mmCIF file of C-alpha atoms in Angstrom:
data_model
loop_
_atom_site.group_PDB
_atom_site.id
_atom_site.type_symbol
_atom_site.label_atom_id
_atom_site.label_comp_id
_atom_site.label_asym_id
_atom_site.label_seq_id
_atom_site.Cartn_x
_atom_site.Cartn_y
_atom_site.Cartn_z
ATOM 1 C CA MET X 1 -0.002 -0.048 0.006
ATOM 2 C CA ASN X 2 2.000 2.955 -1.516
ATOM 3 C CA ILE X 3 -0.486 5.896 0.827
ATOM 4 C CA ASP X 4 0.004 8.356 3.905
ATOM 5 C CA ILE X 5 -3.088 6.244 5.216
ATOM 6 C CA ASP X 6 -3.654 9.084 8.401
ATOM 7 C CA GLN X 7 -3.524 11.150 5.343
ATOM 8 C CA PHE X 8 -6.305 9.472 3.259
ATOM 9 C CA VAL X 9 -8.441 9.230 6.172
ATOM 10 C CA GLU X 10 -8.364 12.898 7.089
ATOM 11 C CA ARG X 11 -9.358 13.426 3.053
ATOM 12 C CA TYR X 12 -12.092 11.395 3.040
ATOM 13 C CA VAL X 13 -13.364 12.809 6.277
ATOM 14 C CA ALA X 14 -12.551 16.401 5.119
ATOM 15 C CA VAL X 15 -15.186 15.624 1.707
ATOM 16 C CA TRP X 16 -17.866 15.140 4.076
ATOM 17 C CA ASN X 17 -17.116 18.916 5.838
ATOM 18 C CA GLU X 18 -16.459 20.733 2.785
ATOM 19 C CA PRO X 19 -18.863 23.520 1.938
ATOM 20 C CA ASP X 20 -18.444 24.213 -1.268
ATOM 21 C CA PRO X 21 -20.034 22.141 -4.332
ATOM 22 C CA VAL X 22 -17.048 22.767 -6.929
ATOM 23 C CA ALA X 23 -13.846 22.093 -3.952
ATOM 24 C CA ARG X 24 -15.908 19.243 -3.050
ATOM 25 C CA ARG X 25 -16.400 17.444 -6.755
ATOM 26 C CA SER X 26 -13.002 17.769 -6.650
ATOM 27 C CA ALA X 27 -11.905 16.374 -4.338
ATOM 28 C CA ILE X 28 -15.075 13.257 -4.530
ATOM 29 C CA ALA X 29 -13.075 13.300 -7.796
ATOM 30 C CA ALA X 30 -9.231 12.968 -6.322
ATOM 31 C CA LEU X 31 -10.637 9.946 -3.462
ATOM 32 C CA TRP X 32 -13.059 7.387 -5.481
ATOM 33 C CA ALA X 33 -13.464 6.030 -8.872
ATOM 34 C CA GLU X 34 -15.839 7.287 -11.770
ATOM 35 C CA ASP X 35 -17.386 3.660 -11.133
ATOM 36 C CA GLY X 36 -16.412 3.629 -7.350
ATOM 37 C CA VAL X 37 -19.752 2.995 -4.707
ATOM 38 C CA GLU X 38 -20.219 3.664 -1.258
ATOM 39 C CA VAL X 39 -22.192 1.137 0.372
ATOM 40 C CA ILE X 40 -24.466 1.913 3.729
ATOM 41 C CA GLU X 41 -27.575 -0.428 5.230
ATOM 42 C CA SER X 42 -29.684 1.010 3.306
ATOM 43 C CA ALA X 43 -28.962 2.109 -0.115
ATOM 44 C CA GLU X 44 -25.402 2.240 -2.141
ATOM 45 C CA PHE X 45 -24.251 5.267 -4.386
ATOM 46 C CA ARG X 46 -22.031 4.382 -7.624
ATOM 47 C CA GLY X 47 -20.103 6.859 -9.165
ATOM 48 C CA HIS X 48 -18.819 10.108 -8.923
ATOM 49 C CA ASP X 49 -22.724 11.668 -9.400
ATOM 50 C CA GLU X 50 -24.413 9.462 -7.246
ATOM 51 C CA LEU X 51 -21.409 10.421 -4.497
ATOM 52 C CA GLU X 52 -21.636 13.927 -4.593
ATOM 53 C CA ALA X 53 -25.167 13.876 -4.580
ATOM 54 C CA ARG X 54 -25.196 11.557 -1.514
ATOM 55 C CA ILE X 55 -22.230 13.599 0.005
ATOM 56 C CA ALA X 56 -24.179 17.164 -0.410
ATOM 57 C CA ALA X 57 -27.095 15.757 0.714
ATOM 58 C CA ALA X 58 -24.907 15.163 4.014
ATOM 59 C CA HIS X 59 -23.300 18.312 3.971
ATOM 60 C CA GLU X 60 -26.750 19.833 4.068
ATOM 61 C CA GLU X 61 -28.302 17.582 6.691
ATOM 62 C CA PHE X 62 -25.500 17.431 9.053
ATOM 63 C CA VAL X 63 -23.180 19.870 8.958
ATOM 64 C CA ARG X 64 -24.702 23.415 7.468
ATOM 65 C CA ASP X 65 -28.285 22.745 8.743
ATOM 66 C CA ALA X 66 -27.222 20.497 12.555
ATOM 67 C CA GLY X 67 -23.905 22.533 12.847
ATOM 68 C CA PHE X 68 -22.451 19.327 13.503
ATOM 69 C CA ALA X 69 -18.283 18.320 11.654
ATOM 70 C CA PHE X 70 -16.939 14.980 11.369
ATOM 71 C CA ARG X 71 -14.006 14.301 12.537
ATOM 72 C CA ALA X 72 -11.175 11.159 12.080
ATOM 73 C CA ALA X 73 -11.343 8.640 15.394
ATOM 74 C CA GLY X 74 -6.830 8.328 14.730
ATOM 75 C CA ASP X 75 -7.994 4.527 14.282
ATOM 76 C CA ALA X 76 -6.876 4.488 10.819
ATOM 77 C CA THR X 77 -5.349 0.701 9.337
ATOM 78 C CA GLY X 78 -4.841 -1.103 5.850
ATOM 79 C CA HIS X 79 -2.819 -3.523 4.376
ATOM 80 C CA HIS X 80 -2.715 -4.962 0.423
ATOM 81 C CA ASP X 81 -5.976 -2.410 -0.786
ATOM 82 C CA VAL X 82 -8.267 -2.564 2.473
ATOM 83 C CA VAL X 83 -7.956 0.304 4.729
ATOM 84 C CA THR X 84 -10.574 0.299 8.043
ATOM 85 C CA PHE X 85 -11.429 3.567 10.463
ATOM 86 C CA THR X 86 -13.658 4.905 12.843
ATOM 87 C CA THR X 87 -15.231 8.638 12.207
ATOM 88 C CA HIS X 88 -17.524 10.818 14.807
ATOM 89 C CA MET X 89 -19.806 12.892 14.206
ATOM 90 C CA VAL X 90 -19.391 15.591 17.098
ATOM 91 C CA PRO X 91 -21.042 19.517 17.593
ATOM 92 C CA ALA X 92 -18.929 21.851 16.003
ATOM 93 C CA GLY X 93 -18.942 24.069 18.676
ATOM 94 C CA GLY X 94 -18.190 21.396 20.900
ATOM 95 C CA GLY X 95 -20.020 18.573 22.922
ATOM 96 C CA ASP X 96 -20.898 14.434 22.931
ATOM 97 C CA ILE X 97 -20.223 12.050 19.582
ATOM 98 C CA ALA X 98 -23.959 12.245 18.049
ATOM 99 C CA TRP X 99 -22.614 9.454 15.345
ATOM 100 C CA THR X 100 -20.012 6.735 15.298
ATOM 101 C CA GLY X 101 -19.191 5.138 11.453
ATOM 102 C CA ARG X 102 -17.182 2.598 10.677
ATOM 103 C CA ALA X 103 -15.406 2.373 7.249
ATOM 104 C CA VAL X 104 -14.127 -0.455 5.649
ATOM 105 C CA VAL X 105 -12.338 1.211 2.286
ATOM 106 C CA VAL X 106 -10.709 -0.853 -1.232
ATOM 107 C CA LEU X 107 -8.871 0.753 -3.659
ATOM 108 C CA GLY X 108 -7.351 -0.234 -6.716
ATOM 109 C CA PRO X 109 -3.864 -0.355 -8.057
ATOM 110 C CA ASP X 110 -4.151 3.992 -8.482
ATOM 111 C CA GLY X 111 -4.905 4.625 -4.788
ATOM 112 C CA LEU X 112 -8.930 5.187 -5.844
ATOM 113 C CA ILE X 113 -11.686 4.232 -3.608
ATOM 114 C CA ARG X 114 -13.422 0.535 -5.296
ATOM 115 C CA SER X 115 -16.091 0.496 -2.808
ATOM 116 C CA ASP X 116 -16.273 2.241 0.445
ATOM 117 C CA HIS X 117 -18.638 0.365 3.242
ATOM 118 C CA GLN X 118 -19.586 2.412 6.196
ATOM 119 C CA PHE X 119 -21.179 0.783 9.511
ATOM 120 C CA THR X 120 -22.750 2.454 12.095
ATOM 121 C CA VAL X 121 -21.254 1.786 15.098
ATOM 122 C CA PRO X 122 -24.399 1.622 18.067
ATOM 123 C CA THR X 123 -24.685 3.437 20.495
ATOM 124 C CA GLY X 124 -22.557 2.395 23.800
ATOM 125 C CA ASP X 125 -20.462 0.538 22.000
ATOM 126 C CA ILE X 126 -16.963 0.358 23.888
ATOM 127 C CA ARG X 127 -14.845 1.962 21.309
ATOM 128 C CA SER X 128 -17.479 5.029 21.090
ATOM 129 C CA THR X 129 -16.960 5.152 24.783
ATOM 130 C CA VAL X 130 -13.170 4.828 24.861
ATOM 131 C CA ASP X 131 -13.515 7.594 21.927
ATOM 132 C CA ASP X 132 -16.096 10.134 24.203
ATOM 133 C CA PHE X 133 -13.035 9.451 27.044
ATOM 134 C CA LEU X 134 -9.897 10.247 25.061
ATOM 135 C CA ARG X 135 -11.657 13.493 23.336
ATOM 136 C CA ARG X 136 -12.791 14.531 26.871
ATOM 137 C CA LEU X 137 -9.617 13.859 28.358
ATOM 138 C CA ALA X 138 -7.798 16.533 25.737
ATOM 139 C CA ALA X 139 -10.403 19.077 26.343
ATOM 140 C CA GLY X 140 -9.655 18.827 29.831
ATOM 141 C CA ASP X 141 -13.092 18.979 31.727
ATOM 142 C CA PRO X 142 -13.242 16.885 35.267
ATOM 143 C CA ASP X 143 -16.558 16.918 35.391
ATOM 144 C CA ARG X 144 -17.304 15.071 32.291
ATOM 145 C CA ILE X 145 -14.266 12.891 32.032
ATOM 146 C CA ALA X 146 -15.849 10.713 34.936
ATOM 147 C CA ASP X 147 -19.175 11.607 34.123
ATOM 148 C CA LEU X 148 -18.069 8.229 31.701
ATOM 149 C CA PHE X 149 -17.348 5.953 34.942
ATOM 150 C CA ALA X 150 -19.141 4.203 36.636
ATOM 151 C CA GLU X 151 -19.950 4.432 40.202
ATOM 152 C CA ARG X 152 -17.812 1.776 41.739
ATOM 153 C CA VAL X 153 -14.504 1.996 39.376
ATOM 154 C CA ASP X 154 -11.743 -0.587 39.625
ATOM 155 C CA TRP X 155 -8.843 1.886 39.880
ATOM 156 C CA VAL X 156 -5.573 0.414 39.848
ATOM 157 C CA LEU X 157 -2.217 2.699 39.039
ATOM 158 C CA ASP X 158 1.481 1.305 38.578
ATOM 159 C CA TRP X 159 2.773 2.969 41.070
ATOM 160 C CA PRO X 160 4.446 2.071 45.125
ATOM 161 C CA ALA X 161 1.457 1.773 47.295
ATOM 162 C CA GLY X 162 2.759 4.642 49.215
ATOM 163 C CA GLY X 163 2.806 6.580 46.218
ATOM 164 C CA HIS X 164 5.137 10.426 46.151
ATOM 165 C CA PRO X 165 5.405 13.377 47.791
ATOM 166 C CA ALA X 166 5.537 15.556 44.304
ATOM 167 C CA VAL X 167 2.538 13.556 42.710
ATOM 168 C CA PRO X 168 -0.217 14.130 44.751
ATOM 169 C CA TRP X 169 -3.217 12.928 42.783
ATOM 170 C CA ILE X 170 -1.585 9.218 42.547
ATOM 171 C CA ARG X 171 -4.054 7.937 45.429
ATOM 172 C CA PRO X 172 -6.310 5.094 45.847
ATOM 173 C CA ARG X 173 -9.524 5.815 44.120
ATOM 174 C CA SER X 174 -13.083 4.036 44.058
ATOM 175 C CA THR X 175 -15.948 6.217 42.868
ATOM 176 C CA ARG X 176 -16.810 8.786 39.587
ATOM 177 C CA ALA X 177 -15.926 12.012 42.851
ATOM 178 C CA ASP X 178 -12.547 10.359 42.958
ATOM 179 C CA VAL X 179 -12.072 10.072 39.500
ATOM 180 C CA ALA X 180 -13.046 13.900 38.996
ATOM 181 C CA GLU X 181 -10.801 14.501 41.859
ATOM 182 C CA HIS X 182 -7.631 12.648 40.153
ATOM 183 C CA PHE X 183 -7.917 14.391 37.390
ATOM 184 C CA ARG X 184 -8.769 18.189 38.936
ATOM 185 C CA MET X 185 -5.422 17.686 40.580
ATOM 186 C CA ILE X 186 -3.625 16.642 37.315
ATOM 187 C CA ALA X 187 -4.732 20.405 36.158
ATOM 188 C CA GLU X 188 -3.676 21.948 38.935
ATOM 189 C CA PHE X 189 -0.267 21.484 38.570
ATOM 190 C CA HIS X 190 0.135 20.982 34.452
ATOM 191 C CA VAL X 191 -0.202 24.229 32.644
ATOM 192 C CA PRO X 192 -3.365 24.573 30.763
ATOM 193 C CA GLY X 193 -3.501 24.327 27.085
ATOM 194 C CA GLU X 194 -0.221 22.052 26.443
ATOM 195 C CA ALA X 195 -0.953 18.794 27.125
ATOM 196 C CA THR X 196 0.299 17.827 23.619
ATOM 197 C CA GLY X 197 1.124 14.359 21.435
ATOM 198 C CA PRO X 198 -0.148 12.557 18.523
ATOM 199 C CA ALA X 199 -3.534 10.436 19.364
ATOM 200 C CA PRO X 200 -3.433 6.605 20.746
ATOM 201 C CA ARG X 201 -3.630 3.889 19.302
ATOM 202 C CA VAL X 202 -6.171 1.579 20.436
ATOM 203 C CA LEU X 203 -6.844 -1.873 20.714
ATOM 204 C CA VAL X 204 -10.555 -3.202 21.529
ATOM 205 C CA ASP X 205 -11.163 -6.634 22.721
ATOM 206 C CA GLY X 206 -14.518 -7.528 23.853
ATOM 207 C CA ASN X 207 -15.552 -5.229 26.209
ATOM 208 C CA GLU X 208 -11.392 -4.603 26.955
ATOM 209 C CA ALA X 209 -9.769 -1.569 25.427
ATOM 210 C CA ALA X 210 -6.271 -1.246 25.621
ATOM 211 C CA VAL X 211 -5.329 2.804 24.766
ATOM 212 C CA LEU X 212 -1.043 3.121 23.900
ATOM 213 C CA GLY X 213 0.017 6.602 23.874
ATOM 214 C CA ASP X 214 2.030 8.610 25.672
ATOM 215 C CA ILE X 215 2.172 11.758 28.291
ATOM 216 C CA ARG X 216 3.234 15.152 26.817
ATOM 217 C CA GLN X 217 2.318 18.100 29.942
ATOM 218 C CA THR X 218 4.449 20.972 30.700
ATOM 219 C CA VAL X 219 4.954 21.416 34.265
ATOM 220 C CA LYS X 220 3.555 24.749 35.848
ATOM 221 C CA ALA X 221 5.602 25.253 38.874
ATOM 222 C CA THR X 222 8.779 25.403 36.508
ATOM 223 C CA GLY X 223 7.397 25.949 33.004
ATOM 224 C CA GLU X 224 9.706 22.538 32.245
ATOM 225 C CA PRO X 225 8.136 20.146 29.433
ATOM 226 C CA TYR X 226 8.161 16.557 29.738
ATOM 227 C CA THR X 227 6.917 13.309 28.071
ATOM 228 C CA ALA X 228 6.066 10.378 29.750
ATOM 229 C CA LEU X 229 4.917 6.931 27.685
ATOM 230 C CA CYS X 230 1.491 5.746 28.959
ATOM 231 C CA ALA X 231 -0.872 2.524 28.809
ATOM 232 C CA LEU X 232 -4.846 2.480 30.025
ATOM 233 C CA HIS X 233 -6.832 -1.088 30.301
ATOM 234 C CA LEU X 234 -9.905 -0.298 30.261
ATOM 235 C CA VAL X 235 -13.104 -1.838 30.492
ATOM 236 C CA VAL X 236 -16.568 -0.964 29.969
ATOM 237 C CA GLU X 237 -20.178 -2.311 30.618
ATOM 238 C CA ASP X 238 -23.412 -0.798 29.771
ATOM 239 C CA GLY X 239 -21.163 2.281 28.159
ATOM 240 C CA LEU X 240 -19.520 3.242 31.211
ATOM 241 C CA ILE X 241 -15.620 2.351 32.244
ATOM 242 C CA THR X 242 -15.926 -0.197 35.657
ATOM 243 C CA ARG X 243 -12.179 -0.649 35.268
ATOM 244 C CA TYR X 244 -9.600 1.562 34.714
ATOM 245 C CA ALA X 245 -5.789 0.799 35.153
ATOM 246 C CA VAL X 246 -2.845 2.441 34.351
ATOM 247 C CA TYR X 247 1.200 1.991 33.471
ATOM 248 C CA GLU X 248 3.338 4.188 32.524
ATOM 249 C CA ASP X 249 6.699 6.054 33.201
ATOM 250 C CA SER X 250 5.937 7.250 36.738
ATOM 251 C CA LEU X 251 9.978 8.015 37.479
ATOM 252 C CA THR X 252 9.898 10.748 34.601
ATOM 253 C CA VAL X 253 6.544 12.214 35.999
ATOM 254 C CA ALA X 254 7.938 11.988 39.685
ATOM 255 C CA GLU X 255 11.363 13.731 38.223
ATOM 256 C CA ALA X 256 9.709 16.192 36.124
ATOM 257 C CA LEU X 257 7.022 17.662 39.486
ATOM 258 C CA SER X 258 10.110 17.293 42.019
ATOM 259 C CA GLY X 259 12.221 19.086 39.905
ATOM 260 C CA SER X 260 15.221 16.410 39.594
#
């Protein structure tokens, strides 16, 4: 596969947000083969004319009139001639995910889409819950993050039982209120708006998910940035996180906060 998969997905998602009909038509021609087809549960759309009508109608209904925007979930993967990825429809000004879709795209030798099968991900699906958690985590609102957790949480930390004096938020937690306090304390010790990094990778198996990425923060007291590898193990039941296990480079975090 001689394409940049993430770039391809960004181009795909951008078509659905494009307000200009001429630019939209050009983008469709650059993505789909002339006889390319999109298949949804209730219909199929073949060729550039049908695809243009389909995407224009979706844009008018959801983007122009309802104020939503389509976003890539950052989970694109593929091999040979197949690419699969998740997209979300969210309020353009920020808010909860209104719809999640999963696309399975088959490309021709020229890199253009031959077929595009789109599946709606049911509300409460673990992938949707994890993506919503990551989005709320990036937004930095502790109470909205905690709303995604069950009232009682199995909280697991890869730290010594005694914790570390420079990292006071590392302590036993068991309730939704504890979760909100945890993320509120993290925010108090770091410069707001300076958490960066690439989108984490998410692996799902049944009602469990592994989130692989890194923590990139700037310490408020010193202005020093740091990066620490991190992995999360989440269990989701009835759309809520019931188990939250954190495995991180705790030495880097402790040294950054203590000024070592």
